[in-house]
Coordinates of C-alpha atoms in Angstrom, one line a residue:
M1 CA 39.5 -17.2 -41.4
K2 CA 38.2 -13.9 -42.8
N3 CA 34.6 -14.9 -41.9
I4 CA 35.6 -15.7 -38.3
L5 CA 37.3 -12.3 -37.9
T6 CA 34.2 -10.6 -39.3
L7 CA 32.0 -12.5 -36.8
L8 CA 34.3 -11.5 -34.0
L9 CA 34.1 -7.8 -35.0
F10 CA 30.3 -7.9 -35.0
L11 CA 30.0 -9.9 -31.7
P12 CA 30.1 -6.9 -29.3
F13 CA 27.3 -5.3 -31.3
L14 CA 25.2 -8.5 -31.2
T15 CA 25.6 -9.0 -27.5
S16 CA 24.7 -5.4 -26.7
A17 CA 21.7 -5.1 -29.0
Q18 CA 19.0 -2.7 -27.9
H19 CA 15.6 -4.1 -27.1
T20 CA 12.2 -2.6 -26.8
I21 CA 9.0 -3.0 -24.9
S22 CA 6.0 -2.2 -27.1
G23 CA 2.2 -2.7 -27.0
T24 CA -1.3 -1.4 -27.3
F25 CA -3.8 -0.2 -24.8
Q26 CA -7.6 -0.7 -24.8
P27 CA -10.0 1.0 -24.7
A28 CA -8.4 3.3 -27.3
N29 CA -7.6 6.9 -26.3
T30 CA -8.0 6.1 -22.5
F31 CA -4.3 6.7 -21.7
T32 CA -1.9 9.3 -23.0
T33 CA 1.5 8.7 -21.5
V34 CA 3.5 5.7 -20.3
Y35 CA 6.2 5.9 -17.7
L36 CA 8.9 3.3 -17.3
Y37 CA 10.4 2.6 -13.9
Q38 CA 13.0 0.2 -12.6
I39 CA 12.0 -1.6 -9.4
N40 CA 15.0 -0.9 -7.2
P41 CA 15.1 -1.3 -3.4
T42 CA 17.6 1.5 -3.1
S43 CA 15.3 4.1 -4.7
Q44 CA 12.5 6.1 -3.1
N45 CA 9.3 4.0 -3.1
Y46 CA 11.3 1.2 -4.6
L47 CA 10.9 2.8 -8.1
N48 CA 13.6 4.4 -10.2
Y49 CA 12.4 6.5 -13.1
I50 CA 13.9 5.6 -16.5
S51 CA 11.9 7.4 -19.2
H52 CA 8.4 8.2 -20.5
T53 CA 6.7 8.5 -23.8
R54 CA 3.3 9.4 -25.3
L55 CA 1.0 6.9 -26.9
D56 CA 0.4 7.4 -30.6
E57 CA -3.0 7.8 -32.3
N58 CA -3.6 4.1 -32.2
S59 CA -3.0 3.9 -28.4
S60 CA 0.2 2.1 -29.1
V61 CA 3.6 2.7 -27.5
S62 CA 7.2 1.5 -28.1
I63 CA 10.0 2.3 -25.7
D64 CA 13.6 1.7 -26.5
L65 CA 15.3 0.0 -23.5
P66 CA 18.7 1.5 -22.9
K67 CA 21.6 -0.9 -23.7
E68 CA 23.0 -0.5 -20.2
L69 CA 19.6 -1.4 -18.6
A70 CA 20.3 -4.1 -16.0
P71 CA 18.2 -7.3 -16.1
G72 CA 15.4 -7.2 -13.4
M73 CA 11.8 -6.3 -12.7
Y74 CA 10.4 -3.1 -14.2
Q75 CA 7.1 -1.3 -14.2
L76 CA 5.0 0.5 -16.7
N77 CA 2.7 3.1 -15.3
F78 CA 0.0 4.8 -17.4
G79 CA -2.7 6.3 -15.2
I80 CA -3.7 7.8 -11.9
P81 CA -3.6 6.4 -9.3
R82 CA -0.5 4.5 -10.1
T83 CA -1.6 1.5 -8.0
D84 CA -4.5 0.9 -10.4
Y85 CA -2.9 1.6 -13.7
H86 CA 0.4 -0.3 -13.9
F87 CA 1.9 -3.7 -14.5
N88 CA 5.3 -5.1 -13.6
F89 CA 7.4 -7.1 -16.1
I90 CA 10.6 -9.0 -16.2
Y91 CA 13.4 -7.8 -18.5
N92 CA 16.3 -10.2 -18.9
G93 CA 18.4 -8.1 -21.3
K94 CA 18.0 -10.6 -24.1
E95 CA 14.6 -10.2 -25.7
D96 CA 12.0 -7.7 -26.9
I97 CA 8.7 -7.5 -25.0
V98 CA 5.4 -7.1 -26.8
F99 CA 2.1 -6.8 -24.9
E100 CA -1.6 -6.0 -25.1
Y101 CA -3.3 -4.3 -22.2
S102 CA -7.0 -3.9 -21.6
Q103 CA -8.7 -2.4 -18.6
E104 CA -10.9 -5.4 -18.4
G105 CA -8.4 -8.2 -18.8
G106 CA -5.1 -6.7 -17.7
V107 CA -1.8 -7.4 -19.5
K108 CA -1.2 -10.2 -22.1
Y109 CA 2.2 -10.8 -23.5
L110 CA 2.6 -11.6 -27.3
E111 CA 6.4 -11.8 -27.1
S112 CA 8.9 -12.5 -24.2
E113 CA 9.3 -16.0 -22.9
E114 CA 10.1 -14.7 -19.4
N115 CA 6.8 -12.8 -19.1
M116 CA 4.7 -15.3 -21.0
V117 CA 5.8 -18.2 -18.7
Y118 CA 5.4 -16.2 -15.5
L119 CA 2.0 -14.8 -16.4
E120 CA 0.8 -18.3 -17.4
Y121 CA 2.1 -19.6 -14.0
L122 CA 0.2 -16.8 -12.2
D123 CA -3.0 -17.8 -14.0
K124 CA -2.5 -21.5 -13.1
S125 CA -1.8 -20.4 -9.5
Q126 CA -5.2 -18.8 -9.4
M127 CA -6.7 -22.1 -10.5
T128 CA -4.8 -24.0 -7.8
K129 CA -6.2 -21.6 -5.2
E130 CA -9.7 -22.4 -6.4
L131 CA -8.9 -26.1 -6.2
L132 CA -7.7 -25.6 -2.6
S133 CA -10.8 -23.8 -1.6
A134 CA -12.9 -26.8 -2.9
V135 CA -10.8 -29.6 -1.6
F136 CA -11.8 -28.9 2.1
Y137 CA -15.5 -29.4 1.6
P138 CA -16.8 -32.1 4.0
D139 CA -18.0 -34.4 1.3
V140 CA -14.7 -34.6 -0.7
S141 CA -13.5 -38.2 -0.7
E142 CA -9.9 -39.1 0.3
K143 CA -9.2 -40.1 -3.3
D144 CA -10.3 -36.8 -4.7
Y145 CA -8.5 -35.0 -1.9
K146 CA -5.3 -36.7 -2.9
A147 CA -5.9 -36.2 -6.6
V148 CA -6.2 -32.4 -6.1
F149 CA -2.9 -32.1 -4.3
E150 CA -1.2 -34.3 -6.9
A151 CA -2.5 -31.9 -9.6
I152 CA -1.3 -28.9 -7.7
A153 CA 2.1 -30.4 -7.2
E154 CA 2.3 -31.3 -10.9
I155 CA 1.4 -27.8 -12.0
Q156 CA 4.2 -26.4 -9.8
H157 CA 6.7 -29.0 -11.0
H158 CA 5.8 -28.3 -14.6
F159 CA 6.5 -24.5 -14.3
E160 CA 9.7 -25.0 -12.3
L161 CA 11.0 -27.2 -15.1
R162 CA 9.7 -24.9 -17.8
S163 CA 11.3 -21.9 -16.3
M164 CA 14.8 -23.4 -16.0
G165 CA 17.3 -20.8 -17.2
L166 CA 14.8 -18.0 -16.8
M167 CA 14.6 -15.2 -14.3
A168 CA 11.0 -16.1 -13.8
R169 CA 12.1 -19.3 -12.0
S170 CA 13.1 -17.2 -8.9
F171 CA 9.5 -16.0 -8.6
I172 CA 7.9 -19.4 -9.4
K173 CA 9.8 -21.3 -6.8
T174 CA 8.5 -19.0 -4.0
G175 CA 5.0 -20.3 -4.8
R176 CA 5.6 -23.9 -4.1
P177 CA 2.8 -25.1 -1.8
P178 CA 3.1 -27.7 1.0
I179 CA 1.6 -31.1 0.1
P180 CA 0.0 -32.9 3.1
D181 CA 0.8 -36.6 3.7
Q182 CA -2.8 -37.3 4.6
K183 CA -6.2 -35.7 4.6
I184 CA -6.4 -32.7 6.9
G185 CA -8.9 -29.9 7.4
P186 CA -8.5 -26.2 6.4
T187 CA -7.2 -25.1 9.9
E188 CA -4.5 -27.8 9.9
Y189 CA -3.6 -26.9 6.3
L190 CA -3.2 -23.2 7.2
E191 CA -0.9 -24.3 10.0
L192 CA 1.1 -26.5 7.5
E193 CA 1.3 -23.5 5.1
K194 CA 2.7 -21.3 7.9
E195 CA 5.2 -23.9 9.0
H196 CA 6.7 -24.2 5.5
Y197 CA 6.0 -20.7 4.2
F198 CA 9.6 -19.7 4.0
D199 CA 11.1 -23.0 2.8
Y200 CA 11.5 -21.8 -0.8
I201 CA 11.9 -18.1 -0.3
N202 CA 15.5 -17.1 -0.8
F203 CA 16.0 -13.6 0.7
N204 CA 19.5 -13.5 -0.8
D205 CA 18.2 -13.9 -4.4
I206 CA 19.1 -10.7 -6.3
T207 CA 16.2 -11.1 -8.7
L208 CA 13.7 -11.3 -5.8
Q209 CA 15.4 -8.4 -4.0
N210 CA 15.0 -6.2 -7.1
S211 CA 11.2 -6.7 -7.3
F212 CA 8.2 -6.4 -5.0
R213 CA 8.0 -10.1 -4.6
L214 CA 9.7 -10.3 -1.2
V215 CA 7.8 -7.3 0.1
N216 CA 4.5 -8.8 -0.9
L217 CA 5.4 -12.3 0.5
C218 CA 6.3 -10.7 3.9
I219 CA 3.0 -8.8 4.0
V220 CA 1.0 -11.9 3.2
Y221 CA 2.7 -13.9 5.9
V222 CA 1.8 -11.3 8.6
L223 CA -1.8 -10.9 7.6
K224 CA -2.8 -14.4 6.3
F225 CA -1.7 -16.5 9.2
N226 CA -3.8 -14.9 11.9
P227 CA -7.5 -15.9 11.2
E228 CA -8.6 -14.7 14.6
Q229 CA -6.8 -11.3 14.1
L230 CA -5.1 -11.5 17.6
T231 CA -2.7 -8.7 18.4
A232 CA -0.2 -11.2 20.0
T233 CA -0.2 -13.3 16.8
Y234 CA 0.3 -10.3 14.6
I235 CA 3.3 -9.3 16.7
E236 CA 4.7 -12.9 16.4
N237 CA 4.3 -12.8 12.6
I238 CA 5.9 -9.4 12.3
D239 CA 8.8 -10.5 14.4
E240 CA 9.2 -13.6 12.3
V241 CA 9.2 -11.7 9.1
M242 CA 11.8 -9.2 10.3
H243 CA 14.0 -12.0 11.5
R244 CA 13.8 -13.6 8.1
I245 CA 14.7 -10.3 6.4
G246 CA 17.8 -10.0 8.5
D247 CA 20.1 -7.1 7.8
D248 CA 18.5 -5.9 4.5
L249 CA 17.6 -2.4 5.6
N250 CA 15.8 -1.5 2.3
L251 CA 13.5 -4.5 2.5
K252 CA 13.0 -4.1 6.2
K253 CA 12.0 -0.4 5.8
E254 CA 9.6 -1.1 2.9
V255 CA 7.8 -4.0 4.7
A256 CA 7.7 -2.1 8.0
T257 CA 6.3 1.0 6.3
R258 CA 3.6 -0.9 4.5
L259 CA 2.5 -2.8 7.6
W260 CA 2.6 0.4 9.6
V261 CA 0.3 2.1 7.0
N262 CA -2.0 -0.9 7.1
F263 CA -2.5 -0.9 10.8
S264 CA -2.5 2.9 11.1
T265 CA -5.3 3.1 8.5
A266 CA -7.2 0.5 10.5
Q267 CA -6.6 2.7 13.6
D268 CA -4.9 -0.2 15.4
N269 CA -2.5 2.0 17.3
T270 CA -1.1 -0.8 19.4
L271 CA 0.3 -2.6 16.3
A272 CA 1.1 0.6 14.4
N273 CA 3.2 1.9 17.4
Y274 CA 4.8 -1.5 17.9
I275 CA 6.0 -1.5 14.3
A276 CA 7.1 2.1 14.4
D277 CA 9.0 1.8 17.7
T278 CA 10.5 -1.7 17.2
Y279 CA 11.4 -1.6 13.5
L280 CA 10.5 1.5 11.5
F281 CA 12.2 4.2 13.6
P282 CA 15.5 2.3 14.0
V283 CA 15.6 1.5 10.3
A284 CA 14.7 5.1 9.2
K285 CA 17.4 6.5 11.5
K286 CA 20.0 4.2 10.0
K287 CA 19.0 5.2 6.5
G288 CA 18.7 8.9 7.4
D289 CA 15.1 9.0 6.3
Y290 CA 14.0 11.9 8.6
K291 CA 11.0 12.7 6.5
L292 CA 9.5 9.3 7.3
I293 CA 10.3 9.7 11.0
A294 CA 8.5 13.1 10.9
E295 CA 5.4 11.6 9.2
I296 CA 5.2 8.8 11.8
E297 CA 5.6 11.1 14.7
Q298 CA 2.9 13.4 13.2
F299 CA 0.5 10.5 12.8
Q300 CA 1.2 9.3 16.3
A301 CA 0.4 12.8 17.7
T302 CA -3.2 12.5 16.4
A303 CA -3.8 8.8 16.7
L304 CA -6.7 7.5 18.7
G305 CA -5.8 7.5 22.4
S306 CA -3.3 10.3 22.0
K307 CA -3.5 13.6 23.8
A308 CA -4.7 16.2 21.2
P309 CA -1.9 18.6 20.2
D310 CA -2.3 21.8 22.1
F311 CA -3.0 25.2 20.6
Q312 CA -4.3 28.6 21.6
V313 CA -8.1 28.8 21.7
H314 CA -8.5 32.4 22.8
E315 CA -6.4 34.8 24.8
G316 CA -5.1 33.2 27.9
K317 CA -6.5 29.7 27.2
K318 CA -5.3 26.7 25.3
L319 CA -7.2 23.6 24.3
S320 CA -5.7 21.7 27.3
D321 CA -7.1 24.4 29.6
L322 CA -10.8 24.0 28.6
S323 CA -13.1 22.3 31.1
G324 CA -16.7 21.8 31.9
Y325 CA -17.7 19.6 29.0
K326 CA -17.9 15.8 28.6
R327 CA -16.8 15.9 24.9
Y328 CA -15.2 18.3 22.5
V329 CA -15.5 18.2 18.7
L330 CA -12.6 19.8 16.8
I331 CA -13.5 20.8 13.3
F332 CA -11.0 21.9 10.7
W333 CA -13.0 23.7 8.0
S334 CA -12.9 26.7 5.7
S335 CA -15.4 29.3 4.8
T336 CA -14.6 28.8 1.1
C337 CA -15.1 25.0 1.3
S338 CA -18.5 23.9 -0.3
H339 CA -18.6 20.6 1.6
C340 CA -18.0 22.5 4.9
L341 CA -20.8 24.9 4.2
K342 CA -23.2 22.0 3.7
E343 CA -22.1 20.0 6.8
I344 CA -21.4 22.7 9.4
P345 CA -25.0 23.9 9.7
Q346 CA -26.2 20.3 10.4
I347 CA -23.6 20.0 13.3
H348 CA -24.7 23.4 14.6
E349 CA -28.3 22.4 14.6
L350 CA -27.6 19.2 16.6
V351 CA -25.4 20.9 19.1
S352 CA -28.0 23.6 19.7
N353 CA -30.4 20.9 20.9
L354 CA -27.9 19.4 23.4
D355 CA -27.4 20.2 27.1
N356 CA -24.9 22.9 27.6
N357 CA -22.4 20.8 29.5
K358 CA -22.3 17.8 27.1
L359 CA -20.4 19.1 24.1
Q360 CA -18.3 22.0 23.0
V361 CA -17.5 22.5 19.3
I362 CA -14.2 24.2 18.4
A363 CA -14.3 25.3 14.7
F364 CA -10.8 25.9 13.4
G365 CA -11.1 27.9 10.2
L366 CA -8.3 27.4 7.8
E367 CA -8.3 30.6 5.8
D368 CA -6.2 32.7 3.4
Q369 CA -7.9 35.9 4.5
L370 CA -10.1 37.2 7.3
Y371 CA -13.2 37.6 5.1
P372 CA -15.5 35.7 4.3
W373 CA -14.6 33.7 7.4
K374 CA -15.5 36.7 9.7
A375 CA -19.0 36.9 8.2
A376 CA -19.6 33.1 8.0
I377 CA -19.0 32.4 11.7
E378 CA -22.0 34.7 12.6
D379 CA -24.2 31.8 11.5
Y380 CA -22.8 29.5 14.1
P381 CA -22.9 31.3 17.5
N382 CA -22.8 28.1 19.5
F383 CA -19.3 27.2 18.3
T384 CA -16.0 28.4 19.6
H385 CA -14.3 29.9 16.6
I386 CA -10.6 30.1 15.8
Y387 CA -9.1 31.9 12.8
G388 CA -6.4 29.8 11.3
E389 CA -4.3 32.1 9.3
G390 CA -2.2 30.6 6.5
K391 CA -4.7 27.8 5.7
W392 CA -2.7 24.6 4.9
N393 CA 0.5 26.2 6.2
N394 CA -1.0 27.0 9.6
K395 CA 1.1 25.4 12.3
T396 CA -1.9 23.8 14.0
A397 CA -3.1 22.3 10.7
E398 CA 0.3 20.9 10.2
A399 CA 0.4 19.4 13.7
Y400 CA -2.9 17.7 13.0
N401 CA -1.8 16.6 9.5
I402 CA -4.8 18.3 7.9
T403 CA -5.0 17.6 4.1
A404 CA -8.7 18.2 3.5
T405 CA -11.7 20.1 4.9
P406 CA -13.8 19.4 6.8
T407 CA -11.8 17.1 9.1
Y408 CA -13.3 16.0 12.4
F409 CA -11.8 14.9 15.8
V410 CA -13.9 13.9 18.8
L411 CA -12.1 14.4 22.2
D412 CA -13.1 13.4 25.7
K413 CA -13.0 15.7 28.7
D414 CA -9.3 15.2 29.1
K415 CA -8.7 16.1 25.4
I416 CA -7.8 12.6 24.4
I417 CA -8.6 11.8 20.8
R418 CA -11.4 9.2 20.9
N419 CA -12.8 9.3 17.4
K420 CA -11.7 10.5 14.0
P421 CA -14.9 10.4 11.9
A422 CA -14.4 10.0 8.2
S423 CA -17.7 11.6 7.3
L424 CA -20.5 13.8 8.6
E425 CA -22.8 10.8 8.9
E426 CA -20.2 9.1 11.1
L427 CA -19.7 12.2 13.3
L428 CA -23.5 12.7 13.8
E429 CA -23.9 9.1 14.7
I430 CA -21.2 9.5 17.4
L431 CA -22.6 12.7 18.7
K432 CA -26.1 11.2 19.1
K433 CA -24.8 8.6 21.5
E434 CA -24.4 9.5 25.2

């Protein structure tokens, strides 16, 4: 009886034991500090900071996981940019996690059944993708075709059984591929994949919600199932994903934001604006994320096809008042920017050899003080110069979302933004064309 009472006294301490995540990084002395984040859809950027610690002289780290830490998906970040130097892991509240990380091979788990099983599944999934890419060769026999899909189904079944009782099973089930009844080609199989894509994705699964898995699955659906990259098909895919997400504002905002960034970066304003107007603005307003709204509006103001934001060029005239030229080049530069001082002379030389009515260059100097800008502009007499007091805090720079110099915009005669060259070479190529 005494032994039973002793066990009962110790039981609370046993069930709330503190666990750790520990490991080593290679090459040695490459990283200095490790940050622990919880993946949480209610947090900014889906990441909730927990703690950080420095690596020891052996490039090893050990982090005590708070007893109250909820089971879920977590992230270790150890370099800049974060997207390149991090890995996500499952913490079930029951086990320690021990890993090895190398820049060449990524993460490997030495302890933690959850993570060892899931990582092995991901490795096998990569193998199944390679099998799929080979099975559609014209000379593959029907027997081999069937054998490949049987092997793929067996791998999936094996890991679904092996992960019974684990959090990893929620993730593994989402990867269940469709198995065709008969031999079909790659186009037909892509259609079959799309038809059954959401069959085993449970948007109500708390484990999936507190991870990046649902986000990534939604992005893949939009981008993968449109081999011809048709605008109408992208819109259909976006609408389907948002329908599947339902009322989950956190997930809807994250997916819409990532898709908006993807199409905005690709300068596809039709799709970027569709996502912003149909989904992102309404969700951001509901969540009170006015910073995101401002960022989108700012981007739209300088997107291709938009009327360039107006500003004073010289006394009595604004940008919108200028006339007499077929094109205008707007350059945001600085007299203290070394890249600018290398590139601006080349543009000036090209412009000096063009017909007077073809092109006007407006050089908007972002400066902290009048000199050395006042002296520098004397070398470029063929430009229209504007002194942008306040540098990065200049209102026009903010309106154009300028974060680096030089930044280029090419406008047509009506001051519509037609090009946003990313480099001097790209700008010169555009200017050489009629």
